[in-house]
mmCIF file of C-alpha atoms in Angstrom:
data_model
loop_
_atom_site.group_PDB
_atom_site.id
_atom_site.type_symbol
_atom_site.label_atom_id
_atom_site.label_comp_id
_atom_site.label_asym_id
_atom_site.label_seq_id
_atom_site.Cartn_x
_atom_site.Cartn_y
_atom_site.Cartn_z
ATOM 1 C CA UNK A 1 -69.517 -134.919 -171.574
ATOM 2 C CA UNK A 2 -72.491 -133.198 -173.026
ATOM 3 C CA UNK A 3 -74.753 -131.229 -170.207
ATOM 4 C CA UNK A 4 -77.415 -133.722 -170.820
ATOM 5 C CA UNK A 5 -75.535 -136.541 -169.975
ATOM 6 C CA UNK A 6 -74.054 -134.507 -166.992
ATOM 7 C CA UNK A 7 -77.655 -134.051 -165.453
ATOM 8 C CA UNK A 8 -78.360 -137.249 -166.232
ATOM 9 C CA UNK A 9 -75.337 -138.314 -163.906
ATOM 10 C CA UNK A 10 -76.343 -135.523 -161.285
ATOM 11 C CA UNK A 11 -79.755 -136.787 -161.279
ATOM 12 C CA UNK A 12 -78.260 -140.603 -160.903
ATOM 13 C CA UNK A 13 -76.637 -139.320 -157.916
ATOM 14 C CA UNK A 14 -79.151 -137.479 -156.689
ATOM 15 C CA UNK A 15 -80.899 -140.870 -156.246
ATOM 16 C CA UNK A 16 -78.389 -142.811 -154.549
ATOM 17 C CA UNK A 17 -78.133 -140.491 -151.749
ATOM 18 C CA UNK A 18 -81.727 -139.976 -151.572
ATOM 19 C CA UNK A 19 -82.059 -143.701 -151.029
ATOM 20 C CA UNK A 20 -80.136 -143.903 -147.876
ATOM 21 C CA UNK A 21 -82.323 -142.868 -145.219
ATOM 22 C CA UNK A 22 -80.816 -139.619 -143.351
ATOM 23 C CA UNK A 23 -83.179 -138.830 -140.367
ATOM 24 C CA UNK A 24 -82.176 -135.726 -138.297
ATOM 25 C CA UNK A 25 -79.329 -137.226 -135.847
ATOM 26 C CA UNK A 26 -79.424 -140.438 -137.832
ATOM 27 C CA UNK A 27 -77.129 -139.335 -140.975
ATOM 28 C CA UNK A 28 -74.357 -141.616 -140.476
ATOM 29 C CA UNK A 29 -75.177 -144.214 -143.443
ATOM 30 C CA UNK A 30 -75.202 -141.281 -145.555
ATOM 31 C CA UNK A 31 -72.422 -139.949 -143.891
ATOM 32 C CA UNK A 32 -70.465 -143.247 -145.197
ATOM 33 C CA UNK A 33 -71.834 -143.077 -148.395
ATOM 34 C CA UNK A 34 -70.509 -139.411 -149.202
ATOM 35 C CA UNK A 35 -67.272 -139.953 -147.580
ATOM 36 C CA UNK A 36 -66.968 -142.975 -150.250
ATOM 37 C CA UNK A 37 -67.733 -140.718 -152.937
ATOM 38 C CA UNK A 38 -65.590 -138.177 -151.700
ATOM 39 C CA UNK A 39 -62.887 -140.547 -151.799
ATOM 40 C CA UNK A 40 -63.465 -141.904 -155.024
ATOM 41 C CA UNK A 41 -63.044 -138.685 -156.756
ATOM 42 C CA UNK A 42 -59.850 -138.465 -155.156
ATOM 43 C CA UNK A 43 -59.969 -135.330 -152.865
ATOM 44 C CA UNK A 44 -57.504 -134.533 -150.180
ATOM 45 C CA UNK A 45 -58.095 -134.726 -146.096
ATOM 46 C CA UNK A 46 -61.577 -136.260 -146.405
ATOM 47 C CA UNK A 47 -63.075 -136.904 -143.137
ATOM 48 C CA UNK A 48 -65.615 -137.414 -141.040
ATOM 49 C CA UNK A 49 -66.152 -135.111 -137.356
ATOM 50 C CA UNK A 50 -67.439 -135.787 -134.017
ATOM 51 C CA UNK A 51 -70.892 -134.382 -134.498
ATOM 52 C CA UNK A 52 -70.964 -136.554 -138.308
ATOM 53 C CA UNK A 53 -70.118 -134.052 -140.536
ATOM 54 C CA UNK A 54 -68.148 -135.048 -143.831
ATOM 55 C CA UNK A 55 -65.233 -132.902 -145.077
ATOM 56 C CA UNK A 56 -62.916 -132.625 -148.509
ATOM 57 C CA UNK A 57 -60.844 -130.800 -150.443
ATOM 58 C CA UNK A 58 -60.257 -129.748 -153.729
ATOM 59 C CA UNK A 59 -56.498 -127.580 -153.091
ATOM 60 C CA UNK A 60 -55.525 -125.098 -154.586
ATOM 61 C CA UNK A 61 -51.864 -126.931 -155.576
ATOM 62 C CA UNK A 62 -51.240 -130.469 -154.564
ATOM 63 C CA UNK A 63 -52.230 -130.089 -151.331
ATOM 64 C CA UNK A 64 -54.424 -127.909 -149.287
ATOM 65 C CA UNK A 65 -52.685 -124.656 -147.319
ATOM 66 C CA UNK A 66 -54.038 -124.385 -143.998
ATOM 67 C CA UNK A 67 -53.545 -120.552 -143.407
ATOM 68 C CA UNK A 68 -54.448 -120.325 -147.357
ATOM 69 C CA UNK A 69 -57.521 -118.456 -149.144
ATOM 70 C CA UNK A 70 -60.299 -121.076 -148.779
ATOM 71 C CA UNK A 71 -63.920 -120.936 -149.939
ATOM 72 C CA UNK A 72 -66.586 -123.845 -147.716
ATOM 73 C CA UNK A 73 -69.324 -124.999 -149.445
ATOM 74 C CA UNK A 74 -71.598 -126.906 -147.848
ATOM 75 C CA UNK A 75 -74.877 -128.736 -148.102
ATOM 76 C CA UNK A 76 -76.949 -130.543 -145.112
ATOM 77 C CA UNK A 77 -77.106 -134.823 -145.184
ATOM 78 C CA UNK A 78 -80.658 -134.865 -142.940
ATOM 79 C CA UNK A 79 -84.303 -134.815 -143.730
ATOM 80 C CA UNK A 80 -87.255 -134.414 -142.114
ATOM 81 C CA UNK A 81 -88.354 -138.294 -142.382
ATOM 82 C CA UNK A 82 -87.939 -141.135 -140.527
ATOM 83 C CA UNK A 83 -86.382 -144.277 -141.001
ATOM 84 C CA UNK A 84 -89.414 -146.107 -141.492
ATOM 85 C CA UNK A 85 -90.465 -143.778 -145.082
ATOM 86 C CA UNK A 86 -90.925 -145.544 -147.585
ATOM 87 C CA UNK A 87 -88.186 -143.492 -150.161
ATOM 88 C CA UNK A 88 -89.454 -144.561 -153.717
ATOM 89 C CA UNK A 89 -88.508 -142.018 -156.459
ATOM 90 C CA UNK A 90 -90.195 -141.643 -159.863
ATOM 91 C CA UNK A 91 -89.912 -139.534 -162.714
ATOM 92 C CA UNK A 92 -92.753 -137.892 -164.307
ATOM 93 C CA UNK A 93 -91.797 -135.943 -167.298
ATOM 94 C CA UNK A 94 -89.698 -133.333 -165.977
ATOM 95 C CA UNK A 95 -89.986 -133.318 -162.672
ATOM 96 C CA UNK A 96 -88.427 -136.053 -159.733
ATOM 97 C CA UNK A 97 -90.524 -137.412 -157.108
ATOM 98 C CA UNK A 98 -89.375 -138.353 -153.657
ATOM 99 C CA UNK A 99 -88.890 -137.771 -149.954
ATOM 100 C CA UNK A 100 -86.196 -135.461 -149.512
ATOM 101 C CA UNK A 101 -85.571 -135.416 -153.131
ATOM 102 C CA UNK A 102 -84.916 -131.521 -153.435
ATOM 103 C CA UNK A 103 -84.453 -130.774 -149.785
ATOM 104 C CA UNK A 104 -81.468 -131.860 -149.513
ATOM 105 C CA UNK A 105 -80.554 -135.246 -151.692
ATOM 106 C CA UNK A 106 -79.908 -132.807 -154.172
ATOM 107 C CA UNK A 107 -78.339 -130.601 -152.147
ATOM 108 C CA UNK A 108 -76.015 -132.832 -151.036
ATOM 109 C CA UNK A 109 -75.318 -134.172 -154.551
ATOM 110 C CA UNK A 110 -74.757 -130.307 -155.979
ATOM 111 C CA UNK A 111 -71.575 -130.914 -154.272
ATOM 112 C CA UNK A 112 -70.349 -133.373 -156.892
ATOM 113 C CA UNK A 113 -72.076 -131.198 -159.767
ATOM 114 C CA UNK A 114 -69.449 -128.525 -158.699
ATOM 115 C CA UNK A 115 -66.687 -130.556 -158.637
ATOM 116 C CA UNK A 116 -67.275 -132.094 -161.710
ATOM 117 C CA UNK A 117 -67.650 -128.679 -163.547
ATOM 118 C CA UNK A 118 -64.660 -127.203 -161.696
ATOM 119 C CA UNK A 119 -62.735 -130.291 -163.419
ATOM 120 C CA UNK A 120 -64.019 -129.856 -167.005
ATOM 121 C CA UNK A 121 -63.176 -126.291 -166.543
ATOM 122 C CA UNK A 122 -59.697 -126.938 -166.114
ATOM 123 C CA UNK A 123 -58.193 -124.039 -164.634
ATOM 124 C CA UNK A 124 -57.044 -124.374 -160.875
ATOM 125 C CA UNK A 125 -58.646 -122.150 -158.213
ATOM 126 C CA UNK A 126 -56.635 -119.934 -156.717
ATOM 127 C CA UNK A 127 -58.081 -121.328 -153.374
ATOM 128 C CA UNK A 128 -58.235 -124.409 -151.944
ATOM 129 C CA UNK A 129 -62.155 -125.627 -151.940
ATOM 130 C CA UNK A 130 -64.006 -127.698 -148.832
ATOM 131 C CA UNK A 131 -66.709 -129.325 -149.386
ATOM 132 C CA UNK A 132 -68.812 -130.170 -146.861
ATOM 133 C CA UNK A 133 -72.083 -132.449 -146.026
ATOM 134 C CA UNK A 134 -73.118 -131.538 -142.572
ATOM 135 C CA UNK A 135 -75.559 -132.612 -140.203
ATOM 136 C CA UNK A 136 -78.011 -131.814 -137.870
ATOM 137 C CA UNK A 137 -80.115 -128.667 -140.277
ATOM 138 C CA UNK A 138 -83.614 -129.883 -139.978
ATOM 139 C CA UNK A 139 -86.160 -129.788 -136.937
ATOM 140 C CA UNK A 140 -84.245 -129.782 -133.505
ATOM 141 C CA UNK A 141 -80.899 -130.697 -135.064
ATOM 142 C CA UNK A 142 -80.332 -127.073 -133.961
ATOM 143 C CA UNK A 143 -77.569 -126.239 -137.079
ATOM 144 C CA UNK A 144 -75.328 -128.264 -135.057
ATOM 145 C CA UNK A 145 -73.750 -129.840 -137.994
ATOM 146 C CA UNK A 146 -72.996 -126.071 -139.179
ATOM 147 C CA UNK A 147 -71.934 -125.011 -135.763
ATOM 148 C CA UNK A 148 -69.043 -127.557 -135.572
ATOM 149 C CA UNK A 149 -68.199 -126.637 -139.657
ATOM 150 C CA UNK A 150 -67.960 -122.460 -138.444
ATOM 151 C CA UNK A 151 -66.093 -123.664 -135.448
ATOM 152 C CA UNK A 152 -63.320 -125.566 -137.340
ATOM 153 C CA UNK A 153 -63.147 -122.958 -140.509
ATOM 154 C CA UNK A 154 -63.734 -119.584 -138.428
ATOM 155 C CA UNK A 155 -62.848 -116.457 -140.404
ATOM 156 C CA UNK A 156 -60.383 -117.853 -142.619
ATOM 157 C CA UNK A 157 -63.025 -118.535 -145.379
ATOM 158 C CA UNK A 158 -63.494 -116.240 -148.121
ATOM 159 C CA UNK A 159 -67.242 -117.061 -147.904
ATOM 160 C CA UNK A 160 -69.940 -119.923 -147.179
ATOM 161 C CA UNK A 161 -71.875 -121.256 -149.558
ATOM 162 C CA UNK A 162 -74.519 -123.061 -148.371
ATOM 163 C CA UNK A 163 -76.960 -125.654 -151.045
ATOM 164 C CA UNK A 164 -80.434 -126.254 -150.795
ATOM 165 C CA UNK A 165 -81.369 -128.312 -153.552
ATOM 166 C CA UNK A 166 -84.733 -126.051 -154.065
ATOM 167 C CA UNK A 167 -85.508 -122.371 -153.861
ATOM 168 C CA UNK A 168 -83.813 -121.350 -157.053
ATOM 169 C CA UNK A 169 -83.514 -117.667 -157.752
ATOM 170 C CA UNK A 170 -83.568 -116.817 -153.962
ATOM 171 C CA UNK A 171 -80.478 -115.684 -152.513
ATOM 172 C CA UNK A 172 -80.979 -115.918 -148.527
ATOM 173 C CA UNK A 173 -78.801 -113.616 -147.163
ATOM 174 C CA UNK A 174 -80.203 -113.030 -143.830
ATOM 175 C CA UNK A 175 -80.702 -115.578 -141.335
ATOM 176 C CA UNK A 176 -84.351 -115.314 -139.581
ATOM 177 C CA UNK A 177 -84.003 -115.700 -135.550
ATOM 178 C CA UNK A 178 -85.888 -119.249 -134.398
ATOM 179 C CA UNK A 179 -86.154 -119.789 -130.388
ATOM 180 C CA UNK A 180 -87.888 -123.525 -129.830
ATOM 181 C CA UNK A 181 -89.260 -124.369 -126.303
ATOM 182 C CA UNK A 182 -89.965 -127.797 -125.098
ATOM 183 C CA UNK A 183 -92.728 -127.299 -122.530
ATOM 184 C CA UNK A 184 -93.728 -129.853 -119.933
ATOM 185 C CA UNK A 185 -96.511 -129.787 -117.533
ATOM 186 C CA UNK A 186 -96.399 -132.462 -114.330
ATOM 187 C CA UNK A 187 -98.879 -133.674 -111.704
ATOM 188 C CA UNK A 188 -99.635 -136.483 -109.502
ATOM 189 C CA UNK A 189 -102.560 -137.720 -111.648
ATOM 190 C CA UNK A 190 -104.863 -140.347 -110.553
ATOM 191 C CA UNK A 191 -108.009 -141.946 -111.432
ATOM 192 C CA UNK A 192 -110.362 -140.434 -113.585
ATOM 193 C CA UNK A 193 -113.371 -140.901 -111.420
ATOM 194 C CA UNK A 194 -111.605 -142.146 -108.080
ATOM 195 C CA UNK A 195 -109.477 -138.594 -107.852
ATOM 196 C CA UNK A 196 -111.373 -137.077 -109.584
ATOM 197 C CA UNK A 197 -110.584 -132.826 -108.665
ATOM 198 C CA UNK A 198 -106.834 -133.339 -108.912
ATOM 199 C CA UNK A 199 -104.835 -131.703 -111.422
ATOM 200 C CA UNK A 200 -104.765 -132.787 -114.789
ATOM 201 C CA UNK A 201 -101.329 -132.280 -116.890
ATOM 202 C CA UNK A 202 -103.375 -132.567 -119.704
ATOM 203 C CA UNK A 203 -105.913 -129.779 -118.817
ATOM 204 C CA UNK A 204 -103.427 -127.595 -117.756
ATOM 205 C CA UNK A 205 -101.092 -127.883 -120.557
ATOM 206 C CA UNK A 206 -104.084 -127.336 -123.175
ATOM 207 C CA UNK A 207 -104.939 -124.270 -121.048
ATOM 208 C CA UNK A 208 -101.408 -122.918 -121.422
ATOM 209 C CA UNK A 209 -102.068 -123.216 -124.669
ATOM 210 C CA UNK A 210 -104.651 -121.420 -125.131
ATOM 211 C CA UNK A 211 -103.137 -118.242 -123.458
ATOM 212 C CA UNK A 212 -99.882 -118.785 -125.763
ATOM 213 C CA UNK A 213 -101.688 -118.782 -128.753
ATOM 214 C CA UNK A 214 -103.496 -114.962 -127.031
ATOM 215 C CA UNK A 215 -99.938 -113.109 -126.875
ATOM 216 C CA UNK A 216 -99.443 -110.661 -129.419
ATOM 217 C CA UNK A 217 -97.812 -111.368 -132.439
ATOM 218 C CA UNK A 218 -96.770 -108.322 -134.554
ATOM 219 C CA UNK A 219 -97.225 -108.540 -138.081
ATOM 220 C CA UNK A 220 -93.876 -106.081 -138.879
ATOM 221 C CA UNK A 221 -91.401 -106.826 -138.679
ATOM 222 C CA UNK A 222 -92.681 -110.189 -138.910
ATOM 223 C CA UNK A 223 -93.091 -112.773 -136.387
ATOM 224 C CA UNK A 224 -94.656 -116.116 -136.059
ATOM 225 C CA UNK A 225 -95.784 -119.024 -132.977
ATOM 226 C CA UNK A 226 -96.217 -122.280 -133.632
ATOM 227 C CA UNK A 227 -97.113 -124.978 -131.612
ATOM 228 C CA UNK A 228 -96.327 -127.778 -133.503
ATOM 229 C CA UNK A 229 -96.205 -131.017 -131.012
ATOM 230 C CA UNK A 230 -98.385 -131.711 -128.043
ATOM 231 C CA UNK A 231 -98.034 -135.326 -126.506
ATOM 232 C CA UNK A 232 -98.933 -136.581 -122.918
ATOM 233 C CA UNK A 233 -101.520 -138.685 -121.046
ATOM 234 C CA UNK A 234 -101.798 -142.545 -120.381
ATOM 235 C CA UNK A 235 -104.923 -143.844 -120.490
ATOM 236 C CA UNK A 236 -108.596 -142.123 -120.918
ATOM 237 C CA UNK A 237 -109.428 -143.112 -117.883
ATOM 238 C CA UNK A 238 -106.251 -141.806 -116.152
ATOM 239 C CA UNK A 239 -105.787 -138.230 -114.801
ATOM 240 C CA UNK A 240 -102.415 -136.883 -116.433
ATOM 241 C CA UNK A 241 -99.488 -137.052 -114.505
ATOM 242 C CA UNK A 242 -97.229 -135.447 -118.082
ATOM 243 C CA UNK A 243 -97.829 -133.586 -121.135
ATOM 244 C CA UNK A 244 -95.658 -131.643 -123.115
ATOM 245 C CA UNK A 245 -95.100 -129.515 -126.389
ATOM 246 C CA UNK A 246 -92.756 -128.244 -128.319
ATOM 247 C CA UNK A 247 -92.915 -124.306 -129.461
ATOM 248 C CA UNK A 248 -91.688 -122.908 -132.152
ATOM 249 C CA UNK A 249 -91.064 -119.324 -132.195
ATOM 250 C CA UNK A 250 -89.740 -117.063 -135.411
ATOM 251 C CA UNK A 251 -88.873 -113.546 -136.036
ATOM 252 C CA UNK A 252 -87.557 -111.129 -138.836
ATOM 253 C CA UNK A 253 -86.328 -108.712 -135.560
ATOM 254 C CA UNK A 254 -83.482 -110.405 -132.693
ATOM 255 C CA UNK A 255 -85.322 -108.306 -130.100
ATOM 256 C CA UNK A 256 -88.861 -108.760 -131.298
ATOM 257 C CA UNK A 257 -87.836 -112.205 -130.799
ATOM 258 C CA UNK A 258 -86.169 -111.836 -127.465
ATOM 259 C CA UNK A 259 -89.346 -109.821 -126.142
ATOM 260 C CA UNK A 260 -91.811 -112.800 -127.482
ATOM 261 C CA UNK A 261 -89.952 -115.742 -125.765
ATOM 262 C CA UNK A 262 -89.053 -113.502 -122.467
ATOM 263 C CA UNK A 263 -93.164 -113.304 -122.851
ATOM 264 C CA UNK A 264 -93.486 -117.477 -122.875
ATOM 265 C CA UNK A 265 -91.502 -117.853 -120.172
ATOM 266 C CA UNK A 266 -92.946 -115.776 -117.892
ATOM 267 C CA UNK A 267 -96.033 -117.081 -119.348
ATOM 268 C CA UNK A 268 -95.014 -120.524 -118.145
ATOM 269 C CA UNK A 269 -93.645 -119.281 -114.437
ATOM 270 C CA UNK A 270 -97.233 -117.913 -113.755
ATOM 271 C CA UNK A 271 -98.858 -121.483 -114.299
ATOM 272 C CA UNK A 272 -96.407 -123.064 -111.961
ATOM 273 C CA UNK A 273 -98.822 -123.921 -108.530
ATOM 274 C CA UNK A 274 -99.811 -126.560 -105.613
ATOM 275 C CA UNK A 275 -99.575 -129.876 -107.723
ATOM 276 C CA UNK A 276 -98.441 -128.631 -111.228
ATOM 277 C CA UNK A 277 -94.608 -127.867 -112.438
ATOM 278 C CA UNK A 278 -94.316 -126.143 -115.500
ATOM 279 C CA UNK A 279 -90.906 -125.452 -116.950
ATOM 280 C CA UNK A 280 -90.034 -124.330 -119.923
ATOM 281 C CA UNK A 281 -87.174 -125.322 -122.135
ATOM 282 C CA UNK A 282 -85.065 -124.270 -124.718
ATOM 283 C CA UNK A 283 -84.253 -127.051 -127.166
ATOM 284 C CA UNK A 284 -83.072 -124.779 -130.847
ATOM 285 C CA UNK A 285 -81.853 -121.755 -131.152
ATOM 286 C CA UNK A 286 -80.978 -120.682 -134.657
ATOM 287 C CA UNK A 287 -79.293 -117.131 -134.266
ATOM 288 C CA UNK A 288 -79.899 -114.415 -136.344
ATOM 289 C CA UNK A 289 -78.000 -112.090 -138.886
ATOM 290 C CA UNK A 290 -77.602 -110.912 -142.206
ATOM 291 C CA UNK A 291 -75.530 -108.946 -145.073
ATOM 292 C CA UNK A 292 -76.414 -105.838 -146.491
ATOM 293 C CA UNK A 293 -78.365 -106.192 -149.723
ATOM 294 C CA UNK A 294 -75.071 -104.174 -151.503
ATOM 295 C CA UNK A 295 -72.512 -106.807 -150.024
ATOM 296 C CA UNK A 296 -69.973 -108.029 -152.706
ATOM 297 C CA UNK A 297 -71.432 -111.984 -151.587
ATOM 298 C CA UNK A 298 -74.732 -110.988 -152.120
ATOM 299 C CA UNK A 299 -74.079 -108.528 -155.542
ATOM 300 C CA UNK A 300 -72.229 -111.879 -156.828
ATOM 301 C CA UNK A 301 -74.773 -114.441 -156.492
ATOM 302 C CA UNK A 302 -77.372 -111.364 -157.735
ATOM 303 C CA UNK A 303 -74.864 -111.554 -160.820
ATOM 304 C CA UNK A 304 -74.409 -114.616 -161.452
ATOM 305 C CA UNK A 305 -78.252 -115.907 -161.194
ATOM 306 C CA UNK A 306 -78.798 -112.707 -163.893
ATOM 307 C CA UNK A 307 -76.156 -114.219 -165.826
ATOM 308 C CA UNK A 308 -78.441 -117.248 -165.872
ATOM 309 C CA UNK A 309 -81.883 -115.197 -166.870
ATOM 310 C CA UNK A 310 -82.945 -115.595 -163.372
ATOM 311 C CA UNK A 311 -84.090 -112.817 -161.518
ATOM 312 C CA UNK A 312 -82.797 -113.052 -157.961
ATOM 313 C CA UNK A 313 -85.138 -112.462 -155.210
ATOM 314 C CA UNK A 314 -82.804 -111.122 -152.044
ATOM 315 C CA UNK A 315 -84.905 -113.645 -148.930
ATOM 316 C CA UNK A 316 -84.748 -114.262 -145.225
ATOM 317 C CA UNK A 317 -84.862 -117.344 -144.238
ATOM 318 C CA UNK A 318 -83.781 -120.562 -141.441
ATOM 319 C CA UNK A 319 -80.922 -121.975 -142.906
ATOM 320 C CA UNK A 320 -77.284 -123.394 -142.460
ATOM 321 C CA UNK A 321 -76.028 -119.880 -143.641
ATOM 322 C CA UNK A 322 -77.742 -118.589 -139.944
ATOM 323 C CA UNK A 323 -74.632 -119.307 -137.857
ATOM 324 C CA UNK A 324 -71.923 -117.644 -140.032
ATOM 325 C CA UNK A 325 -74.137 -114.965 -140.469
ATOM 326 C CA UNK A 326 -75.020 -114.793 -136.851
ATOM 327 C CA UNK A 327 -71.494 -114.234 -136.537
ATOM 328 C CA UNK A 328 -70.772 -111.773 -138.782
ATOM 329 C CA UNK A 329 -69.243 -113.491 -141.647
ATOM 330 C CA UNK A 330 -70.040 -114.150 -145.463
ATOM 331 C CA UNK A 331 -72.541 -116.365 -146.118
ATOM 332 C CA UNK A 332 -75.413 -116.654 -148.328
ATOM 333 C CA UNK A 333 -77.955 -120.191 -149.463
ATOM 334 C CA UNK A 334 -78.376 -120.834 -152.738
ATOM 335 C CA UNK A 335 -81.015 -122.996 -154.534
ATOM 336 C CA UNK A 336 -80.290 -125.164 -157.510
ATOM 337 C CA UNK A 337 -83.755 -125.836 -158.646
ATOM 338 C CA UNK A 338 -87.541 -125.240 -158.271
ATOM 339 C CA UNK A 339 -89.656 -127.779 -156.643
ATOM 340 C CA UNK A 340 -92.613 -127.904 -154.341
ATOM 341 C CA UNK A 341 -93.916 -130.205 -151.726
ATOM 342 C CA UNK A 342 -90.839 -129.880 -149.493
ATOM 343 C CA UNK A 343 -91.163 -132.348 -146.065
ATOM 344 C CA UNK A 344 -94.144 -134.245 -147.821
ATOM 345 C CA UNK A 345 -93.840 -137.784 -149.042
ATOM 346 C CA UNK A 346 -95.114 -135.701 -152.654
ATOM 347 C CA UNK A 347 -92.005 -134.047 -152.793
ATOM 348 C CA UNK A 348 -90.468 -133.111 -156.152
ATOM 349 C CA UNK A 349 -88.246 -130.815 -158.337
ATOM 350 C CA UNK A 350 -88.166 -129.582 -161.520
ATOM 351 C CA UNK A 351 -85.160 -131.168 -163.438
ATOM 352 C CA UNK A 352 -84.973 -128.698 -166.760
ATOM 353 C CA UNK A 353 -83.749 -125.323 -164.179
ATOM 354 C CA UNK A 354 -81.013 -127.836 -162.669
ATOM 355 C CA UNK A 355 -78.659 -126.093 -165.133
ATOM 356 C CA UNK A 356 -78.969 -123.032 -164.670
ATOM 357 C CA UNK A 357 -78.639 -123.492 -160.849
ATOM 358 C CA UNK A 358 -75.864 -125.102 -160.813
ATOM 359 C CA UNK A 359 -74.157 -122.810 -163.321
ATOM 360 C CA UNK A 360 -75.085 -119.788 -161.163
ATOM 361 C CA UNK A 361 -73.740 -121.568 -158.331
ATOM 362 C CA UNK A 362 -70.649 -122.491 -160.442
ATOM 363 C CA UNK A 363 -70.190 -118.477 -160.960
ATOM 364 C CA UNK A 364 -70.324 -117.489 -156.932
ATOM 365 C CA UNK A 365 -67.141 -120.147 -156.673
ATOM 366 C CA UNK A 366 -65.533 -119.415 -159.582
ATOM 367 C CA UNK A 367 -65.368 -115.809 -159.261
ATOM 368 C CA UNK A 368 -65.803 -115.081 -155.357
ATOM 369 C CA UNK A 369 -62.277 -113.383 -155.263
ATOM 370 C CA UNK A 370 -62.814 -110.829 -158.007
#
C-alpha cells in the first residue's frame, strides 16, 4: 500500500468515527463502533469497561502476557458537542473540515494508523501493545475514562502514549493542575414587585462574581480563572430562588493552585447569610505532574519528531497524560497533525503533516525499549 493510499484510508476512517456523535458521557455508539473495528482487525481481549472505555491488544506472541512488558496507547472517544451538531465534513484542498475532526476523530482513528504500520512493518514487538479509546477527557468528564485505564494497567506499562489528533510538534509532558467548582446560590425568591427587598439568587451570585473575578491571579508561574457558565432565574418578573456557575480554575504550580481555590472557597463561606446558601463544589479535578525535560520518554518523542524535520516544542498542558503523570509514571501526548478551530463547528486539520505525525508517533512505539 502506497502512503497515499494509506492516508487516504486513515482519512476514510477518520470520517466514520467522526460521524457518530460522541458527547462527553454519551460515547457509547462510538464505543460500539471501535470495538467493531477492533474486532475486525483481529486483536486479542477486546473489550469494553464499566466507565465505556474500549480495550485491545496487539501481543507480543499469540497471546498477550499479563505480567509481560506492555506499552498503552490511548486516544479519547468524546467531544465537546452535543448530540444535536450537525457533523458534516468537507474537504477543502488540504485541509478537513468538521466538528471534532482533529480533536479527537482523528485521534481515535491514529489508533488504527499504528496498527496498520506496525503490520506492514513486520517485525513483532517485543511487547504486547493496548490500545485504548477512552472516555470521559473533555469538559467535566473529569479524565475519568483515563482514571479507570491507569487503574487497570498501573505501573506495569513501559509508558503511555496518549493521541490528540492536533498539536503536532508539541510533546506535553507535564500535566497543568485544573480545580472546577460548581457554585450555587439559593433563596426564597418571590415576586418581583410584591417581595420586593428579599434576596435575589441572581444578584447575589453576579455579586460573587464580581469579587471572584478581583482575587489575584499571578502571572508566574502561570495561572488562570474562568467563569465559564452562569445559569439561574425563572421568570423576569420573579425574584431568584437559584443560580449557579461553574469555575474553572488552572495553574502551572500544584500549590499556586491549592492557594487560589482555598481562596474561592472561603470566598464563597463569607457570602453565606440570613436567606442565601452558598456552597461551593468541586465537580473536576485534573491532577498535576510532569517528567523532566531530560527523561528517556520525553528525549524519544524529541527524537523521533526531529527524525521527522519537526522541531519539538516540550508543552504543559490538560490532557489524558495528567493522571499517569500525576502519579508519577511515563507519559507524554502526542499530536499527529496541525489544525485550528478546535471545539468550533469550523474545526479542521491539515492533512499533508498527517505523515509525519504518525511516523513520529510510529518511532516512540517502535523504539520505547531502547
Amino acid at each position: 500500500m502506497t502512503m497515499t493510499s494509506f492516508i487516504d484510508r486513515l482519512l476514510e476512517l477518520t470520517i466514520r468515527i467522526q460521524q457518530v456523535p460522541a458527547p462527553t458521557f454519551q460515547e457509547s455508539r462510538r464505543a460500539d463502533l471501535v470495538r467493531s473495528l477492533f474486532e475486525q482487525e483481529d486483536l486479542a481481549e477486546v473489550s469494553i469497561c464499566q466507565v465505556g472505555n474500549v480495550y485491545a491488544c496487539l501481543p507480543s506472541g499469540s497471546l498477550p502476557v499479563p505480567d509481560g512488558p506492555q506499552v498503552v496507547v490511548s486516544a479519547h472517544l468524546d467531544t465537546v458537542f452535543p448530540s444535536s451538531v450537525e457533523l458534516t465534513t468537507r474537504r477543502q484542498a488540504d485541509r478537513l473540515y468538521g466538528p471534532g475532526i482533529g480533536d479527537n476523530s482523528l485521534g481515535v482513528a491514529g489508533l488504527f494508523g499504528l496498527l496498520w504500520r506496525l503490520r506492514q512493518r513486520g517485525r513483532p514487538l517485543p511487547f504486547d501493545l493496548w490500545l485504548v479509546a477512552n472516555t470521559c477527557e473533555e469538559g467535566l468528564g473529569d479524565l475519568r475514562g483515563m482514571k479507570a485505564l491507569v487503574e487497570r494497567f498501573g505501573e506495569r506499562p513501559l509508558a503511555y502514549l496518549v493521541l490528540e489528533g492536533m498539536a503536532l510538534g508539541h510533546v506535553y509532558h507535564r500535566g497543568l493542575g485544573v480545580r472546577r467548582y460548581r457554585i450555587t446560590v439559593q433563596t426564597r425568591g418571590g415576586h418581583s414587585w410584591v417581595d420586593y427587598g428579599r434576596p435575589s439568587a441572581i444578584h447575589e451570585l453576579t455579586g460573587l462574581s464580581t469579587l471572584l473575578t478581583r482575587l489575584e491571579i499571578p502571572r508566574t508561574p502561570r495561572t488562570t480563572l474562568n467563569i465559564g457558565v452562569i445559569s439561574g432565574g425563572t421568570s423576569v418578573n420573579t425574584i431568584a430562588a437559584q443560580a449557579g456557575l461553574e469555575l474553572d480554575l488552572r495553574s502551572e504550580s500544584p500549590a499556586t493552585l491549592e492557594s487560589l481555590a482555598l481562596q474561592v472557597e472561603q470566598l464563597c463561606a463569607t457570602q453565606n447569610k440570613e436567606g442565601v446558601e452558598v456552597k461551593a463544589e468541586v465537580i473536576g479535578l485534573r491532577p498535576a505532574g510532569g517528567l523532566p525535560e531530560n527523561h528517556p520518554l520525553v528525549s524519544l518523542a524529541c527524537d523521533c519528531l526531529r527524525n521527522q524535520g519537526i522541531q519539538p516544542v516540550l508543552s504543559i498542558g490538560s490532557t489524558d497524560a495528567n493522571i499517569p503523570l500525576s502519579r508519577g509514571l511515563p507519559a507524554v501526548t502526542l499530536g499527529l497533525t496541525t489544525g485550528a478551530a478546535a471545539h468550533t463547528v469550523h474545526e479542521y486539520f491539515n492533512i499533508e503533516p498527517l505523515e509525519k505525525g504518525l511516523e513520529a508517533a510510529l518511532g516512540v512505539v517502535t523504539r520505547i525499549n531502547e
